[in-house]
Each structure stands twice: as C-alpha cells, then as structure tokens.
Coordinates of C-alpha atoms in Angstrom, one line a residue:
M1 CA -1.7 -32.6 -70.9
A2 CA -0.4 -31.4 -74.2
G3 CA 0.9 -28.2 -72.7
E4 CA 2.1 -29.6 -69.4
P5 CA 5.4 -31.3 -70.5
A6 CA 6.7 -27.9 -71.7
A7 CA 5.9 -26.4 -68.4
A8 CA 8.1 -28.9 -66.7
G9 CA 11.1 -27.7 -68.6
S10 CA 12.6 -24.3 -69.3
A11 CA 10.9 -21.6 -71.4
A12 CA 14.4 -20.6 -72.5
G13 CA 16.3 -22.3 -75.2
T14 CA 18.1 -25.6 -74.4
G15 CA 21.7 -25.4 -73.6
S16 CA 21.4 -22.4 -71.3
T17 CA 23.6 -22.6 -68.3
T18 CA 21.9 -20.0 -66.0
G19 CA 19.2 -20.8 -63.4
A20 CA 15.9 -19.0 -63.0
S21 CA 16.5 -15.5 -61.7
S22 CA 13.5 -15.7 -59.3
T23 CA 15.2 -18.6 -57.4
D24 CA 18.8 -17.2 -57.2
T25 CA 18.4 -16.5 -53.5
V26 CA 17.2 -20.0 -52.8
E27 CA 20.0 -21.5 -54.9
D28 CA 22.6 -19.5 -53.1
A29 CA 21.3 -20.8 -49.8
L30 CA 21.2 -24.4 -51.0
A31 CA 24.7 -24.1 -52.5
V32 CA 26.2 -24.5 -49.0
L33 CA 24.4 -27.8 -48.4
P34 CA 26.3 -31.0 -48.8
G35 CA 25.3 -32.6 -52.1
P36 CA 25.0 -36.3 -52.9
R37 CA 28.6 -36.4 -54.2
S38 CA 31.2 -38.6 -52.6
E39 CA 34.4 -40.3 -53.4
E40 CA 32.3 -43.4 -53.9
S41 CA 31.1 -41.9 -57.2
G42 CA 34.4 -43.2 -58.7
S43 CA 38.0 -42.6 -57.9
E44 CA 39.3 -39.1 -58.2
L45 CA 41.7 -40.2 -60.9
V46 CA 39.0 -41.7 -63.1
W47 CA 36.9 -38.5 -62.7
Q48 CA 39.9 -36.4 -63.8
Q49 CA 40.5 -38.6 -66.8
V50 CA 36.9 -38.6 -68.0
V51 CA 36.7 -34.8 -67.6
A52 CA 40.0 -34.4 -69.5
E53 CA 38.8 -36.7 -72.3
I54 CA 35.6 -34.7 -72.7
G55 CA 37.6 -31.5 -72.8
R56 CA 39.7 -32.9 -75.7
A57 CA 36.9 -34.4 -77.7
R58 CA 35.2 -32.5 -80.5
S59 CA 32.3 -35.1 -80.8
V60 CA 30.6 -37.0 -78.0
D61 CA 28.1 -39.9 -78.3
L62 CA 25.9 -40.3 -75.3
I63 CA 24.1 -43.7 -75.0
C64 CA 21.9 -45.4 -72.6
H65 CA 20.3 -48.8 -72.2
I66 CA 17.7 -50.3 -74.5
C67 CA 14.1 -49.5 -73.6
P68 CA 15.2 -46.5 -71.6
D69 CA 13.6 -45.4 -68.4
G70 CA 13.6 -42.0 -66.8
D71 CA 17.0 -42.4 -65.2
A72 CA 18.7 -43.7 -68.4
L73 CA 17.3 -41.2 -70.8
G74 CA 17.2 -38.3 -68.3
S75 CA 20.9 -38.8 -67.5
A76 CA 21.9 -39.0 -71.2
L77 CA 19.9 -36.0 -72.2
A78 CA 21.1 -33.9 -69.2
A79 CA 24.8 -34.6 -70.1
A80 CA 24.1 -34.0 -73.8
L81 CA 22.5 -30.6 -73.2
A82 CA 25.4 -29.6 -70.9
L83 CA 28.0 -30.7 -73.4
R84 CA 26.2 -28.9 -76.3
G85 CA 26.3 -25.8 -74.2
L86 CA 30.1 -26.3 -74.0
G87 CA 30.3 -26.3 -77.7
K88 CA 30.6 -30.1 -78.3
E89 CA 29.0 -32.0 -81.1
V90 CA 26.6 -34.4 -79.4
R91 CA 24.4 -37.3 -80.3
V92 CA 22.1 -39.3 -77.9
S93 CA 21.1 -42.8 -78.8
F94 CA 20.0 -46.2 -77.6
G95 CA 20.3 -49.5 -79.3
D96 CA 16.6 -50.3 -80.1
D97 CA 15.1 -50.5 -83.6
P98 CA 12.7 -49.0 -83.8
Q99 CA 13.6 -46.5 -81.1
I100 CA 10.6 -45.6 -78.9
V101 CA 10.7 -43.0 -76.2
P102 CA 8.0 -43.8 -73.7
E103 CA 5.1 -41.4 -73.7
S104 CA 5.7 -40.8 -70.0
L105 CA 9.1 -39.3 -71.0
A106 CA 7.9 -37.2 -73.9
F107 CA 8.3 -34.0 -71.9
L108 CA 12.1 -34.4 -71.4
P109 CA 14.1 -31.5 -73.0
G110 CA 16.8 -32.2 -75.5
Q111 CA 15.1 -35.0 -77.5
E112 CA 16.1 -33.2 -80.7
L113 CA 19.5 -34.6 -80.0
I114 CA 18.4 -38.3 -80.2
V115 CA 19.5 -40.1 -83.3
P116 CA 18.9 -43.7 -84.5
A117 CA 21.6 -46.3 -83.5
A118 CA 22.6 -46.4 -87.2
A119 CA 23.5 -42.7 -87.1
V120 CA 26.2 -43.3 -84.5
P121 CA 29.6 -43.5 -86.1
D122 CA 31.1 -47.0 -86.4
T123 CA 34.1 -45.7 -84.5
P124 CA 33.0 -42.8 -82.2
E125 CA 35.5 -40.4 -80.8
L126 CA 34.2 -40.6 -77.3
V127 CA 31.2 -42.5 -75.8
L128 CA 29.6 -41.8 -72.5
C129 CA 27.4 -44.7 -71.4
F130 CA 24.6 -44.1 -68.8
D131 CA 22.7 -46.5 -66.6
V132 CA 23.8 -49.6 -68.5
A133 CA 24.3 -52.5 -66.1
A134 CA 25.6 -55.0 -68.6
E135 CA 27.0 -55.0 -72.1
S136 CA 23.9 -56.9 -73.4
R137 CA 21.8 -53.8 -72.5
L138 CA 23.6 -51.8 -75.2
G139 CA 21.6 -53.6 -77.9
L140 CA 22.5 -52.4 -81.5
L141 CA 25.1 -50.0 -80.1
H142 CA 27.3 -52.7 -78.5
D143 CA 30.0 -52.9 -81.2
K144 CA 30.1 -49.2 -81.9
A145 CA 30.5 -48.4 -78.2
F146 CA 33.4 -50.8 -77.8
A147 CA 35.0 -49.5 -81.0
A148 CA 35.5 -46.1 -79.4
P149 CA 39.0 -45.4 -78.0
V150 CA 37.2 -44.0 -74.9
L151 CA 34.1 -45.6 -73.4
A152 CA 33.2 -44.1 -70.1
V153 CA 30.5 -45.9 -68.1
L154 CA 28.5 -43.9 -65.5
D155 CA 26.2 -46.3 -63.6
H156 CA 24.8 -47.2 -60.2
H157 CA 24.0 -50.9 -60.6
A158 CA 25.8 -53.2 -58.2
S159 CA 25.7 -55.9 -60.8
N160 CA 27.7 -53.8 -63.3
P161 CA 30.9 -55.9 -64.2
G162 CA 32.9 -52.8 -65.0
F163 CA 33.1 -52.7 -68.8
G164 CA 34.5 -49.9 -70.8
T165 CA 37.8 -48.0 -70.6
H166 CA 36.7 -45.8 -67.7
Q167 CA 34.3 -46.8 -65.0
L168 CA 32.4 -44.4 -62.8
I169 CA 30.2 -46.8 -61.0
D170 CA 28.6 -46.1 -57.6
P171 CA 26.2 -48.8 -56.3
G172 CA 25.4 -46.5 -53.4
A173 CA 24.0 -43.8 -55.6
P174 CA 20.2 -43.9 -55.9
A175 CA 20.3 -43.1 -59.6
T176 CA 22.7 -42.6 -62.4
A177 CA 21.5 -39.0 -62.6
V178 CA 23.4 -38.4 -59.3
L179 CA 26.7 -39.2 -61.1
V180 CA 25.6 -36.9 -64.0
D181 CA 25.1 -34.1 -61.5
E182 CA 28.7 -34.7 -60.3
L183 CA 29.9 -34.7 -63.9
L184 CA 28.2 -31.3 -64.6
R185 CA 29.7 -29.9 -61.4
R186 CA 33.2 -30.9 -62.5
L187 CA 32.6 -29.5 -66.0
G188 CA 31.6 -26.2 -64.5
V189 CA 28.1 -26.3 -65.8
E190 CA 25.4 -24.5 -63.8
L191 CA 22.0 -26.0 -63.5
D192 CA 19.1 -24.6 -65.5
Q193 CA 15.5 -25.8 -65.8
D194 CA 16.2 -28.1 -68.8
L195 CA 19.1 -29.8 -67.0
A196 CA 17.1 -29.9 -63.8
T197 CA 14.1 -31.5 -65.5
C198 CA 16.2 -34.3 -66.9
L199 CA 18.1 -34.9 -63.6
Y200 CA 14.9 -34.7 -61.4
T201 CA 13.2 -37.2 -63.7
G202 CA 16.2 -39.6 -63.3
V203 CA 16.3 -39.4 -59.5
A204 CA 12.6 -39.5 -59.0
T205 CA 12.2 -42.5 -61.3
D206 CA 14.9 -44.6 -59.7
T207 CA 13.9 -43.8 -56.1
G208 CA 10.2 -44.5 -56.7
S209 CA 9.4 -40.9 -56.1
F210 CA 11.9 -40.8 -53.2
K211 CA 10.4 -43.7 -51.3
Y212 CA 12.9 -46.5 -51.9
R213 CA 15.5 -47.4 -49.4
A214 CA 18.4 -46.0 -51.5
T215 CA 17.0 -42.5 -50.9
T216 CA 19.2 -40.5 -48.5
P217 CA 19.3 -37.0 -47.1
A218 CA 21.7 -36.2 -49.9
T219 CA 19.2 -37.3 -52.4
H220 CA 16.7 -34.8 -51.0
E221 CA 19.4 -32.1 -51.0
L222 CA 19.9 -32.8 -54.7
A223 CA 16.2 -32.6 -55.3
A224 CA 16.1 -29.3 -53.5
R225 CA 18.8 -27.8 -55.8
L226 CA 16.9 -29.1 -58.8
L227 CA 13.6 -27.6 -57.6
A228 CA 15.3 -24.3 -56.9
T229 CA 15.6 -23.8 -60.7
G230 CA 11.9 -23.4 -60.9
I231 CA 10.9 -26.8 -62.4
R232 CA 7.3 -28.0 -61.9
Q233 CA 7.8 -31.3 -60.1
D234 CA 4.0 -31.8 -59.9
L235 CA 3.7 -31.8 -63.7
I236 CA 6.8 -34.1 -64.0
S237 CA 5.3 -36.5 -61.4
R238 CA 1.9 -36.5 -63.1
Q239 CA 3.4 -37.4 -66.4
L240 CA 5.6 -40.1 -64.9
W241 CA 3.1 -41.9 -62.7
D242 CA -0.4 -40.6 -63.0
T243 CA -1.1 -40.6 -66.7
S244 CA -1.9 -43.5 -69.0
S245 CA -4.1 -44.5 -71.9
F246 CA -7.4 -46.3 -71.3
G247 CA -5.9 -49.3 -73.1
Y248 CA -3.3 -49.6 -70.3
L249 CA -6.1 -50.1 -67.9
K250 CA -7.4 -53.0 -70.0
V251 CA -3.9 -54.6 -70.2
L252 CA -3.5 -54.1 -66.4
A253 CA -6.8 -55.8 -65.8
G254 CA -5.7 -58.9 -67.8
A255 CA -2.3 -59.0 -66.1
L256 CA -3.8 -58.9 -62.6
D257 CA -6.3 -61.6 -63.6
R258 CA -3.4 -63.8 -64.6
A259 CA -1.5 -63.1 -61.4
V260 CA -0.3 -66.1 -59.5
Y261 CA 0.6 -66.2 -55.8
E262 CA 3.1 -68.9 -54.7
P263 CA 3.4 -68.8 -50.9
E264 CA 6.1 -71.5 -50.8
A265 CA 8.5 -69.7 -53.1
A266 CA 11.5 -67.7 -51.9
D267 CA 11.9 -70.1 -48.9
G268 CA 8.4 -69.5 -47.8
L269 CA 8.5 -65.7 -48.1
G270 CA 6.2 -65.8 -51.2
L271 CA 6.3 -64.9 -54.9
V272 CA 3.6 -63.2 -56.9
W273 CA 4.0 -63.1 -60.7
T274 CA 2.2 -62.5 -63.9
W275 CA 2.8 -62.0 -67.6
V276 CA 1.6 -59.8 -70.4
P277 CA 1.3 -61.5 -73.9
Y278 CA 2.1 -59.4 -76.9
Q279 CA -1.3 -59.8 -78.3
D280 CA -2.8 -57.9 -75.4
L281 CA -0.6 -54.9 -76.2
V282 CA -1.7 -55.1 -79.9
L283 CA -5.4 -55.5 -79.0
F284 CA -5.4 -52.4 -76.8
S285 CA -2.8 -50.3 -78.7
V286 CA -0.4 -50.3 -75.8
T287 CA 3.4 -50.2 -76.0
V288 CA 5.6 -52.4 -73.8
E289 CA 7.1 -49.2 -72.5
E290 CA 3.7 -48.1 -71.1
I291 CA 3.5 -51.1 -68.8
E292 CA 6.8 -50.7 -67.1
G293 CA 5.0 -49.5 -64.0
L294 CA 3.0 -52.7 -63.7
I295 CA 5.6 -54.3 -61.5
D296 CA 5.0 -51.6 -58.9
I297 CA 1.4 -52.6 -58.6
L298 CA 2.1 -56.3 -58.5
R299 CA 4.7 -55.8 -55.6
R300 CA 2.0 -54.5 -53.2
P301 CA 0.6 -57.7 -51.7
A302 CA 1.8 -58.1 -48.1
E303 CA 1.9 -61.9 -48.5
A304 CA 4.7 -61.9 -51.1
E305 CA 8.4 -60.9 -50.7
V306 CA 9.1 -61.0 -54.4
A307 CA 7.2 -59.9 -57.5
L308 CA 7.9 -60.7 -61.1
V309 CA 6.3 -59.4 -64.3
L310 CA 7.1 -60.9 -67.7
K311 CA 6.3 -58.8 -70.8
Q312 CA 6.4 -60.4 -74.2
D313 CA 8.0 -58.7 -77.3
P314 CA 6.8 -59.3 -80.9
D315 CA 9.5 -61.9 -81.4
G316 CA 8.4 -63.8 -78.3
T317 CA 11.2 -62.6 -76.0
L318 CA 10.1 -62.2 -72.4
R319 CA 11.4 -59.2 -70.5
G320 CA 11.4 -59.8 -66.8
S321 CA 11.1 -57.1 -64.2
S322 CA 11.4 -58.1 -60.5
R323 CA 11.2 -56.5 -57.1
S324 CA 12.1 -57.5 -53.6
K325 CA 11.1 -56.1 -50.2
G326 CA 14.6 -56.7 -48.9
A327 CA 15.0 -60.3 -47.8
V328 CA 15.8 -61.6 -51.3
D329 CA 18.5 -60.4 -53.6
V330 CA 16.7 -60.2 -57.0
A331 CA 19.8 -58.9 -58.7
A332 CA 21.5 -62.2 -58.0
A333 CA 18.5 -64.1 -59.2
C334 CA 18.2 -62.1 -62.4
A335 CA 22.0 -62.5 -63.0
E336 CA 21.4 -66.3 -63.2
L337 CA 19.0 -65.6 -66.1
G338 CA 21.5 -63.3 -67.8
G339 CA 20.3 -60.0 -66.4
G340 CA 21.1 -57.9 -63.4
G341 CA 20.3 -54.8 -61.5
H342 CA 19.9 -53.9 -57.8
V343 CA 19.1 -56.0 -54.7
Y344 CA 15.6 -54.7 -54.6
A345 CA 14.9 -54.2 -58.4
A346 CA 16.4 -56.1 -61.3
G347 CA 15.5 -57.5 -64.7
F348 CA 16.4 -59.9 -67.5
S349 CA 15.4 -61.2 -70.9
A350 CA 14.7 -64.8 -71.9
R351 CA 13.4 -66.7 -74.9
E352 CA 11.8 -69.8 -73.2
D353 CA 8.2 -70.4 -72.5
V354 CA 6.6 -68.5 -69.6
D355 CA 6.4 -71.5 -67.3
V356 CA 10.1 -72.4 -67.9
V357 CA 11.2 -68.8 -67.2
V358 CA 9.2 -68.6 -64.0
E359 CA 10.6 -71.9 -62.9
R360 CA 14.2 -70.8 -63.5
F361 CA 13.5 -67.5 -61.7
R362 CA 11.9 -69.3 -58.8
A363 CA 14.8 -71.7 -58.4
A364 CA 17.3 -68.7 -58.4
L365 CA 15.5 -67.0 -55.4
R366 CA 17.6 -67.1 -52.2
V367 CA 17.0 -65.4 -48.9
R368 CA 19.9 -63.0 -48.1

C-alpha cells in the first residue's frame, strides 16, 4: 500500500494546471457534457464577489471542519493547490489539536500546505471555509475565521445556517467538492491529476461511492471529467473503503457486540445503535478517525430505519454519527442535540452519558 497513494495522484509537481496528455481527446469530448453546476450553487452575484475577493487577496486561508472527512479535506486541498498555482500564499488548516489526518486520506496531494490552527493568523486576509455545516465545527479556528474581513462559506449541508460574509451553499449538491469544481472553473483553473484526486475523493466520499440518493447524472459527469485526467480511482477507493488495521477489526467486533436494536423507536420504523468507548481505541491502537465507516456497517439491517454510532473522545465527549434510509430526517434530530447535516446523514457531539444521549436522540426522531 505504501506506493499506491502516490499512484492515485499526479507524478508531476503539485500546482500544475494541465491534464494528462494521454487523455486530452477524452477530456475534449467530455467538455461538451453538462457539468454538475447550476445556479443553485449560489447566486451569481455571490460567486462574482468571491472570485473578485480571491483575485485581490495576496494570502488565503482555507479551512474545513474538525475531524475532516474526504469531502472536507479534499475540497480544501483542491482549492489550495489551485490557488497556489495562481500565485497565492495559501494555508490549509482545521481546528483540532492535535491535528490528525485520517490514514485513509494520507494519499491526498497538497498536504504540505496543512498548518496547525495556531499558525493561522489571528486576522486572516481571506478565509475560504469548506464543508462546515455549523460554526461549532470550526473548533479552534472559530474566532480567527470570524475575524477575517472576508469569510466565504462553501457547503452543501441543508442545516447550514448561512454564517460568514459570503455564502455559497447548495443543499442539492452531493458534495462540497462539486462547489469547488465550480470555483476552479470560474478561476480559470484546468483540472490536473492532483486536483482531480482531491475532488474525486470528496465526491466519492459523500456519495458513498456514488450510491446515495443525492447522486445525479451530473455527479457521474463530474466523475468522468475527473477520471479523464488519468487518476487511479481503484487505488483511491481501496484506500478509502477497503483498507484498515487489524485493530479496527477488533474495535468493530466490540461495537457490533454492543449493538442494540429498538424496533419501537422512530414511530415503529426501528433504530439500531452502538457505541465505542475510548478505552477500546487505546487497547487496539485505533484512532477515532479510523472508525468513521462503522456507521455504514451498522445501517445495514433491514429491520431498522435509523442507525446511530457514538464514539468516545479522551475527554468523554461522544461524537454521534447517524444515518436514515429516508423516512426520518436525522438532520433535524441531530440539530436538537446541537449538530446537523443532511436528511439521510447527520451528526452531533454531546457530553452526557451514553444512555442519556441515546434517549435524547430517540426522542428527537420523527417520521417525515
């Protein structure tokens, strides 16, 4: 596996703005296809304002949510690589301490641009914020982000309240990476393998490898343009979903053993839930980021409409990840616990005991 992440990206230096020559003919053919762009990606005026602010800026800080997933980090890195290629001074960061990039995302190009939250200026010139559904998800970067004279938010979460000075929020987009693709188009940046690797990771992650309902024909057209650069989607997918440590299997076994099925929950549609104590992560040398995919295993039972996984941090905080098959709006439920997300996938954080958190979540579930 050590050599595979590099294969997923470009062999050329980062920041290049030319595609692979062997795919030029394919790219030319795909260029006439309608992309996943629409006026829903944000008003034309806001797009023009954001592009103008980027053009004026000398330095740009690109931030994503704490505990970043493939869409958050992939979006931020793609935009950063593009802006670096345009001669901007760029920094990528997220508000965790310590910052941990999940092993599954270690192949993403541009990680040399990531800096600790402390290295972000107290008053940044311009902040671009990616995939952050709520201010609380900014973590240690909250105050710095809001100190910037320009804070542009690119996101696709329906629960986003619209913070910042400029909002480019499209709940219909399957991933924030779709909006980044639109940003690059407006900046005149041509796709290369590094950019495509980051964007493909974002889209594939948030569409569940193109199987979630938000996936549209335009999503596949975007994927086609990204693949046309010559990226190895098989290696990217293997790293994202089909690679784990042996310790993860042990943690998974414990979580499944603790799983509870409640057929009467969600108005009789059923809830299945489990939790992962921090001591399990320590015992098997597994990070909390490694078990993000646990929810996708727990959501499989046909008997349950809703699934919930609670993961415990060292300080006792419980991070909740939830999924719905469509009849229950888990974003609304998670919002009642201080979180948010999408109708079918949402999350929250809480400091109460497991039983208390599950009871609050259960009480918040309502059939659409």
